[in-house]
């Protein structure tokens, strides 16, 4: 995607003097900033900057944000180095969305997709990855159902249409299921074509989805 890159990203960190893990995270982020792997680093004390912490909805520390991705708790130097370089890349965003869905942070994923609608196309890649955690796939399904009949989901029609041609019938079936949430003649046309799919399960799902029209 044209608006994604691997360039250095800015980071924000909230800490507290009582936090046992904050010095470790702070030290690593400072080193990444000094080495140029971060474009900048702002550090705040949650007790002294309460209003700002409320603005970012910081509930525990260490809490930090790299580009548009939020994290909390202790992270290793390897993890922080990865996110410093990948937080604004398609690879990093896909990993973040997958991990967030896997751990049940649906509201965070929904918020990010509403802020960055193009990220839905990244998230949908999970459907085509049969090695993705089942919890992530289920979570993505909940997100897609929540976007039923919205412009955001409709804009992802080409991606879902393409998945109806996937080699694996499970992916084709998932694509047919979610195309049923896009109330358009385009979706109806694709689902009608899927009625001729070579796999009975895909044909059944397409038929069920057509009932939504």
PDB file of C-alpha atoms in Angstrom:
ATOM      1  CA  UNK A   1       0.000   0.000   0.000  1.00  0.00           C
ATOM      2  CA  UNK A   2       1.347   3.372  -0.947  1.00  0.00           C
ATOM      3  CA  UNK A   3       0.798   4.985   2.448  1.00  0.00           C
ATOM      4  CA  UNK A   4       2.734   2.281   4.300  1.00  0.00           C
ATOM      5  CA  UNK A   5       6.477   2.123   4.639  1.00  0.00           C
ATOM      6  CA  UNK A   6       9.320   0.802   6.762  1.00  0.00           C
ATOM      7  CA  UNK A   7      10.645   4.246   7.687  1.00  0.00           C
ATOM      8  CA  UNK A   8      11.410   5.065  11.311  1.00  0.00           C
ATOM      9  CA  UNK A   9       8.333   5.797  13.409  1.00  0.00           C
ATOM     10  CA  UNK A  10       7.698   8.147  16.291  1.00  0.00           C
ATOM     11  CA  UNK A  11       7.015   6.663  19.731  1.00  0.00           C
ATOM     12  CA  UNK A  12       5.222   7.826  22.883  1.00  0.00           C
ATOM     13  CA  UNK A  13       5.870   6.164  26.238  1.00  0.00           C
ATOM     14  CA  UNK A  14       4.029   6.475  29.563  1.00  0.00           C
ATOM     15  CA  UNK A  15       5.800   5.295  32.711  1.00  0.00           C
ATOM     16  CA  UNK A  16       5.588   5.639  36.478  1.00  0.00           C
ATOM     17  CA  UNK A  17       8.198   5.613  39.229  1.00  0.00           C
ATOM     18  CA  UNK A  18       6.529   2.609  40.852  1.00  0.00           C
ATOM     19  CA  UNK A  19       6.539   0.489  37.678  1.00  0.00           C
ATOM     20  CA  UNK A  20       9.142  -2.327  37.782  1.00  0.00           C
ATOM     21  CA  UNK A  21       9.203  -2.831  34.003  1.00  0.00           C
ATOM     22  CA  UNK A  22       9.181   0.809  32.898  1.00  0.00           C
ATOM     23  CA  UNK A  23      12.966   1.346  33.183  1.00  0.00           C
ATOM     24  CA  UNK A  24      13.623  -1.616  30.856  1.00  0.00           C
ATOM     25  CA  UNK A  25      11.174  -0.500  28.188  1.00  0.00           C
ATOM     26  CA  UNK A  26      12.317   3.113  28.516  1.00  0.00           C
ATOM     27  CA  UNK A  27      15.976   2.130  28.109  1.00  0.00           C
ATOM     28  CA  UNK A  28      15.319   0.078  24.971  1.00  0.00           C
ATOM     29  CA  UNK A  29      13.187   2.765  23.338  1.00  0.00           C
ATOM     30  CA  UNK A  30      15.777   5.423  24.139  1.00  0.00           C
ATOM     31  CA  UNK A  31      18.477   3.307  22.507  1.00  0.00           C
ATOM     32  CA  UNK A  32      16.302   2.787  19.424  1.00  0.00           C
ATOM     33  CA  UNK A  33      15.697   6.519  19.244  1.00  0.00           C
ATOM     34  CA  UNK A  34      19.378   7.343  19.645  1.00  0.00           C
ATOM     35  CA  UNK A  35      20.317   4.874  16.909  1.00  0.00           C
ATOM     36  CA  UNK A  36      17.796   6.409  14.516  1.00  0.00           C
ATOM     37  CA  UNK A  37      15.502   3.390  14.458  1.00  0.00           C
ATOM     38  CA  UNK A  38      12.806   5.646  15.896  1.00  0.00           C
ATOM     39  CA  UNK A  39      12.006   9.027  14.410  1.00  0.00           C
ATOM     40  CA  UNK A  40      11.462  10.460  17.889  1.00  0.00           C
ATOM     41  CA  UNK A  41      10.472   9.516  21.428  1.00  0.00           C
ATOM     42  CA  UNK A  42       8.308  11.377  23.954  1.00  0.00           C
ATOM     43  CA  UNK A  43       8.250  10.044  27.530  1.00  0.00           C
ATOM     44  CA  UNK A  44       5.580  11.008  30.059  1.00  0.00           C
ATOM     45  CA  UNK A  45       4.967  10.177  33.713  1.00  0.00           C
ATOM     46  CA  UNK A  46       1.411   8.932  34.135  1.00  0.00           C
ATOM     47  CA  UNK A  47       1.074  10.657  37.515  1.00  0.00           C
ATOM     48  CA  UNK A  48       2.323  14.028  36.279  1.00  0.00           C
ATOM     49  CA  UNK A  49       0.557  13.930  32.910  1.00  0.00           C
ATOM     50  CA  UNK A  50      -2.824  12.531  33.937  1.00  0.00           C
ATOM     51  CA  UNK A  51      -4.881  14.453  31.391  1.00  0.00           C
ATOM     52  CA  UNK A  52      -2.661  13.310  28.540  1.00  0.00           C
ATOM     53  CA  UNK A  53      -2.798   9.746  29.855  1.00  0.00           C
ATOM     54  CA  UNK A  54      -6.598   9.939  29.847  1.00  0.00           C
ATOM     55  CA  UNK A  55      -6.511  11.249  26.297  1.00  0.00           C
ATOM     56  CA  UNK A  56      -4.586   8.148  25.224  1.00  0.00           C
ATOM     57  CA  UNK A  57      -6.711   5.904  27.464  1.00  0.00           C
ATOM     58  CA  UNK A  58      -3.638   4.661  29.331  1.00  0.00           C
ATOM     59  CA  UNK A  59      -4.724   2.205  32.020  1.00  0.00           C
ATOM     60  CA  UNK A  60      -1.440   0.589  32.979  1.00  0.00           C
ATOM     61  CA  UNK A  61       2.270   1.142  32.424  1.00  0.00           C
ATOM     62  CA  UNK A  62       4.545   0.738  30.670  1.00  0.00           C
ATOM     63  CA  UNK A  63       2.271   1.876  27.845  1.00  0.00           C
ATOM     64  CA  UNK A  64       3.701   2.976  24.540  1.00  0.00           C
ATOM     65  CA  UNK A  65       2.575   3.814  21.038  1.00  0.00           C
ATOM     66  CA  UNK A  66       4.673   3.423  17.894  1.00  0.00           C
ATOM     67  CA  UNK A  67       3.074   5.034  14.837  1.00  0.00           C
ATOM     68  CA  UNK A  68      -0.618   4.066  15.226  1.00  0.00           C
ATOM     69  CA  UNK A  69      -0.031   0.863  17.198  1.00  0.00           C
ATOM     70  CA  UNK A  70      -0.478   0.735  20.985  1.00  0.00           C
ATOM     71  CA  UNK A  71       1.275  -1.631  23.394  1.00  0.00           C
ATOM     72  CA  UNK A  72       1.475  -2.189  27.110  1.00  0.00           C
ATOM     73  CA  UNK A  73       3.595  -4.240  29.440  1.00  0.00           C
ATOM     74  CA  UNK A  74       7.132  -5.554  29.209  1.00  0.00           C
ATOM     75  CA  UNK A  75       8.539  -6.262  25.737  1.00  0.00           C
ATOM     76  CA  UNK A  76      11.939  -7.589  24.733  1.00  0.00           C
ATOM     77  CA  UNK A  77      14.518  -5.608  22.821  1.00  0.00           C
ATOM     78  CA  UNK A  78      13.878  -7.818  19.796  1.00  0.00           C
ATOM     79  CA  UNK A  79      10.149  -7.115  19.882  1.00  0.00           C
ATOM     80  CA  UNK A  80      10.620  -3.379  20.270  1.00  0.00           C
ATOM     81  CA  UNK A  81      13.177  -3.288  17.481  1.00  0.00           C
ATOM     82  CA  UNK A  82      10.730  -5.099  15.207  1.00  0.00           C
ATOM     83  CA  UNK A  83       7.885  -2.712  15.962  1.00  0.00           C
ATOM     84  CA  UNK A  84      10.126   0.340  15.632  1.00  0.00           C
ATOM     85  CA  UNK A  85      10.811  -0.643  12.035  1.00  0.00           C
ATOM     86  CA  UNK A  86       7.549  -2.342  11.055  1.00  0.00           C
ATOM     87  CA  UNK A  87       4.758  -0.478  12.855  1.00  0.00           C
ATOM     88  CA  UNK A  88       3.813   1.400   9.697  1.00  0.00           C
ATOM     89  CA  UNK A  89       4.345  -1.466   7.243  1.00  0.00           C
ATOM     90  CA  UNK A  90       1.738  -3.874   5.900  1.00  0.00           C
ATOM     91  CA  UNK A  91       3.646  -6.754   7.484  1.00  0.00           C
ATOM     92  CA  UNK A  92       3.664  -5.102  10.897  1.00  0.00           C
ATOM     93  CA  UNK A  93       0.037  -4.016  10.735  1.00  0.00           C
ATOM     94  CA  UNK A  94      -1.062  -7.543   9.753  1.00  0.00           C
ATOM     95  CA  UNK A  95       0.900  -9.046  12.637  1.00  0.00           C
ATOM     96  CA  UNK A  96      -0.516  -6.490  15.079  1.00  0.00           C
ATOM     97  CA  UNK A  97      -4.104  -7.034  13.929  1.00  0.00           C
ATOM     98  CA  UNK A  98      -3.675 -10.803  14.039  1.00  0.00           C
ATOM     99  CA  UNK A  99      -2.241 -10.745  17.564  1.00  0.00           C
ATOM    100  CA  UNK A 100      -4.915  -8.305  18.730  1.00  0.00           C
ATOM    101  CA  UNK A 101      -7.709 -10.491  17.355  1.00  0.00           C
ATOM    102  CA  UNK A 102      -6.116 -13.609  18.810  1.00  0.00           C
ATOM    103  CA  UNK A 103      -6.082 -12.060  22.282  1.00  0.00           C
ATOM    104  CA  UNK A 104      -9.638 -10.758  22.058  1.00  0.00           C
ATOM    105  CA  UNK A 105      -8.926  -7.046  21.596  1.00  0.00           C
ATOM    106  CA  UNK A 106     -11.736  -6.653  19.079  1.00  0.00           C
ATOM    107  CA  UNK A 107     -12.598  -3.105  20.084  1.00  0.00           C
ATOM    108  CA  UNK A 108      -9.021  -2.014  19.388  1.00  0.00           C
ATOM    109  CA  UNK A 109      -9.094  -3.607  15.936  1.00  0.00           C
ATOM    110  CA  UNK A 110     -12.500  -2.086  15.179  1.00  0.00           C
ATOM    111  CA  UNK A 111     -11.236   1.335  16.226  1.00  0.00           C
ATOM    112  CA  UNK A 112      -8.127   1.066  14.053  1.00  0.00           C
ATOM    113  CA  UNK A 113     -10.102  -0.049  11.010  1.00  0.00           C
ATOM    114  CA  UNK A 114     -12.568   2.793  11.439  1.00  0.00           C
ATOM    115  CA  UNK A 115      -9.624   5.209  11.620  1.00  0.00           C
ATOM    116  CA  UNK A 116      -7.794   3.520   8.732  1.00  0.00           C
ATOM    117  CA  UNK A 117     -10.392   1.829   6.482  1.00  0.00           C
ATOM    118  CA  UNK A 118      -7.699   0.527   4.115  1.00  0.00           C
ATOM    119  CA  UNK A 119      -6.420  -1.649   6.952  1.00  0.00           C
ATOM    120  CA  UNK A 120      -9.465  -3.890   6.528  1.00  0.00           C
ATOM    121  CA  UNK A 121      -7.918  -5.229   3.327  1.00  0.00           C
ATOM    122  CA  UNK A 122      -4.835  -6.105   5.362  1.00  0.00           C
ATOM    123  CA  UNK A 123      -6.912  -7.829   8.019  1.00  0.00           C
ATOM    124  CA  UNK A 124      -8.803  -9.869   5.438  1.00  0.00           C
ATOM    125  CA  UNK A 125      -5.511 -11.556   4.541  1.00  0.00           C
ATOM    126  CA  UNK A 126      -6.074 -13.585   7.716  1.00  0.00           C
ATOM    127  CA  UNK A 127      -8.901 -15.402   5.924  1.00  0.00           C
ATOM    128  CA  UNK A 128      -6.494 -16.682   3.289  1.00  0.00           C
ATOM    129  CA  UNK A 129      -3.919 -17.790   5.872  1.00  0.00           C
ATOM    130  CA  UNK A 130      -5.027 -21.221   7.038  1.00  0.00           C
ATOM    131  CA  UNK A 131      -2.161 -21.232   9.554  1.00  0.00           C
ATOM    132  CA  UNK A 132      -3.536 -18.121  11.297  1.00  0.00           C
ATOM    133  CA  UNK A 133      -4.724 -18.722  14.883  1.00  0.00           C
ATOM    134  CA  UNK A 134      -8.348 -19.830  14.978  1.00  0.00           C
ATOM    135  CA  UNK A 135      -9.067 -17.125  17.558  1.00  0.00           C
ATOM    136  CA  UNK A 136      -7.849 -14.497  15.099  1.00  0.00           C
ATOM    137  CA  UNK A 137     -10.057 -15.883  12.344  1.00  0.00           C
ATOM    138  CA  UNK A 138     -13.083 -15.936  14.637  1.00  0.00           C
ATOM    139  CA  UNK A 139     -12.315 -12.421  15.836  1.00  0.00           C
ATOM    140  CA  UNK A 140     -12.018 -11.154  12.280  1.00  0.00           C
ATOM    141  CA  UNK A 141     -15.393 -12.697  11.528  1.00  0.00           C
ATOM    142  CA  UNK A 142     -16.928 -10.702  14.372  1.00  0.00           C
ATOM    143  CA  UNK A 143     -15.321  -7.509  13.059  1.00  0.00           C
ATOM    144  CA  UNK A 144     -16.599  -8.143   9.526  1.00  0.00           C
ATOM    145  CA  UNK A 145     -20.111  -8.862  10.774  1.00  0.00           C
ATOM    146  CA  UNK A 146     -20.005  -5.576  12.683  1.00  0.00           C
ATOM    147  CA  UNK A 147     -19.168  -3.806   9.424  1.00  0.00           C
ATOM    148  CA  UNK A 148     -22.077  -5.356   7.515  1.00  0.00           C
ATOM    149  CA  UNK A 149     -23.554  -3.015   4.895  1.00  0.00           C
ATOM    150  CA  UNK A 150     -21.020  -0.260   5.565  1.00  0.00           C
ATOM    151  CA  UNK A 151     -18.935   1.620   3.023  1.00  0.00           C
ATOM    152  CA  UNK A 152     -15.776   0.313   4.699  1.00  0.00           C
ATOM    153  CA  UNK A 153     -16.703  -3.312   4.020  1.00  0.00           C
ATOM    154  CA  UNK A 154     -18.010  -2.512   0.536  1.00  0.00           C
ATOM    155  CA  UNK A 155     -14.622  -1.046  -0.344  1.00  0.00           C
ATOM    156  CA  UNK A 156     -13.131  -4.453   0.420  1.00  0.00           C
ATOM    157  CA  UNK A 157     -15.352  -6.152  -2.150  1.00  0.00           C
ATOM    158  CA  UNK A 158     -12.490  -6.706  -4.667  1.00  0.00           C
ATOM    159  CA  UNK A 159     -10.426  -8.503  -2.012  1.00  0.00           C
ATOM    160  CA  UNK A 160     -13.296 -10.798  -1.037  1.00  0.00           C
ATOM    161  CA  UNK A 161     -14.181 -11.409  -4.660  1.00  0.00           C
ATOM    162  CA  UNK A 162     -10.609 -12.484  -5.317  1.00  0.00           C
ATOM    163  CA  UNK A 163     -10.764 -14.938  -2.411  1.00  0.00           C
ATOM    164  CA  UNK A 164     -13.708 -16.712  -4.030  1.00  0.00           C
ATOM    165  CA  UNK A 165     -11.089 -17.983  -6.524  1.00  0.00           C
ATOM    166  CA  UNK A 166      -8.757 -19.303  -3.807  1.00  0.00           C
ATOM    167  CA  UNK A 167      -7.458 -22.868  -4.148  1.00  0.00           C
ATOM    168  CA  UNK A 168      -8.801 -23.880  -0.738  1.00  0.00           C
ATOM    169  CA  UNK A 169     -12.567 -24.344  -0.502  1.00  0.00           C
ATOM    170  CA  UNK A 170     -12.575 -23.124   3.119  1.00  0.00           C
ATOM    171  CA  UNK A 171     -11.257 -19.740   2.041  1.00  0.00           C
ATOM    172  CA  UNK A 172     -13.749 -19.585  -0.826  1.00  0.00           C
ATOM    173  CA  UNK A 173     -16.542 -20.424   1.595  1.00  0.00           C
ATOM    174  CA  UNK A 174     -15.479 -17.706   4.047  1.00  0.00           C
ATOM    175  CA  UNK A 175     -15.361 -15.181   1.210  1.00  0.00           C
ATOM    176  CA  UNK A 176     -18.896 -16.128   0.146  1.00  0.00           C
ATOM    177  CA  UNK A 177     -20.104 -15.792   3.719  1.00  0.00           C
ATOM    178  CA  UNK A 178     -18.745 -12.266   4.139  1.00  0.00           C
ATOM    179  CA  UNK A 179     -19.851 -11.152   0.677  1.00  0.00           C
ATOM    180  CA  UNK A 180     -23.341 -11.683   2.056  1.00  0.00           C
ATOM    181  CA  UNK A 181     -22.722  -8.660   4.296  1.00  0.00           C
ATOM    182  CA  UNK A 182     -22.261  -6.368   1.279  1.00  0.00           C
ATOM    183  CA  UNK A 183     -25.681  -5.433  -0.060  1.00  0.00           C
ATOM    184  CA  UNK A 184     -24.794  -4.737  -3.667  1.00  0.00           C
ATOM    185  CA  UNK A 185     -25.497  -6.174  -7.082  1.00  0.00           C
ATOM    186  CA  UNK A 186     -21.778  -6.894  -7.433  1.00  0.00           C
ATOM    187  CA  UNK A 187     -21.823  -9.207  -4.426  1.00  0.00           C
ATOM    188  CA  UNK A 188     -24.972 -10.887  -5.676  1.00  0.00           C
ATOM    189  CA  UNK A 189     -23.369 -11.542  -9.062  1.00  0.00           C
ATOM    190  CA  UNK A 190     -20.284 -13.115  -7.479  1.00  0.00           C
ATOM    191  CA  UNK A 191     -22.371 -15.265  -5.153  1.00  0.00           C
ATOM    192  CA  UNK A 192     -24.450 -16.477  -8.068  1.00  0.00           C
ATOM    193  CA  UNK A 193     -21.263 -17.553  -9.815  1.00  0.00           C
ATOM    194  CA  UNK A 194     -20.210 -19.387  -6.670  1.00  0.00           C
ATOM    195  CA  UNK A 195     -23.345 -21.513  -6.911  1.00  0.00           C
ATOM    196  CA  UNK A 196     -21.353 -23.428  -9.531  1.00  0.00           C
ATOM    197  CA  UNK A 197     -18.329 -23.952  -7.292  1.00  0.00           C
ATOM    198  CA  UNK A 198     -16.882 -27.464  -7.454  1.00  0.00           C
ATOM    199  CA  UNK A 199     -17.202 -27.882  -3.670  1.00  0.00           C
ATOM    200  CA  UNK A 200     -20.633 -28.480  -2.135  1.00  0.00           C
ATOM    201  CA  UNK A 201     -19.841 -26.504   1.028  1.00  0.00           C
ATOM    202  CA  UNK A 202     -19.007 -23.375  -0.973  1.00  0.00           C
ATOM    203  CA  UNK A 203     -22.193 -23.724  -3.007  1.00  0.00           C
ATOM    204  CA  UNK A 204     -24.230 -24.054   0.190  1.00  0.00           C
ATOM    205  CA  UNK A 205     -22.638 -20.991   1.797  1.00  0.00           C
ATOM    206  CA  UNK A 206     -23.170 -18.935  -1.373  1.00  0.00           C
ATOM    207  CA  UNK A 207     -26.808 -19.942  -1.419  1.00  0.00           C
ATOM    208  CA  UNK A 208     -27.235 -18.991   2.240  1.00  0.00           C
ATOM    209  CA  UNK A 209     -25.568 -15.629   1.622  1.00  0.00           C
ATOM    210  CA  UNK A 210     -27.875 -14.909  -1.268  1.00  0.00           C
ATOM    211  CA  UNK A 211     -30.764 -15.139   1.184  1.00  0.00           C
ATOM    212  CA  UNK A 212     -29.557 -11.804   2.572  1.00  0.00           C
ATOM    213  CA  UNK A 213     -30.544 -10.050  -0.656  1.00  0.00           C
TER     214      UNK A 213
END
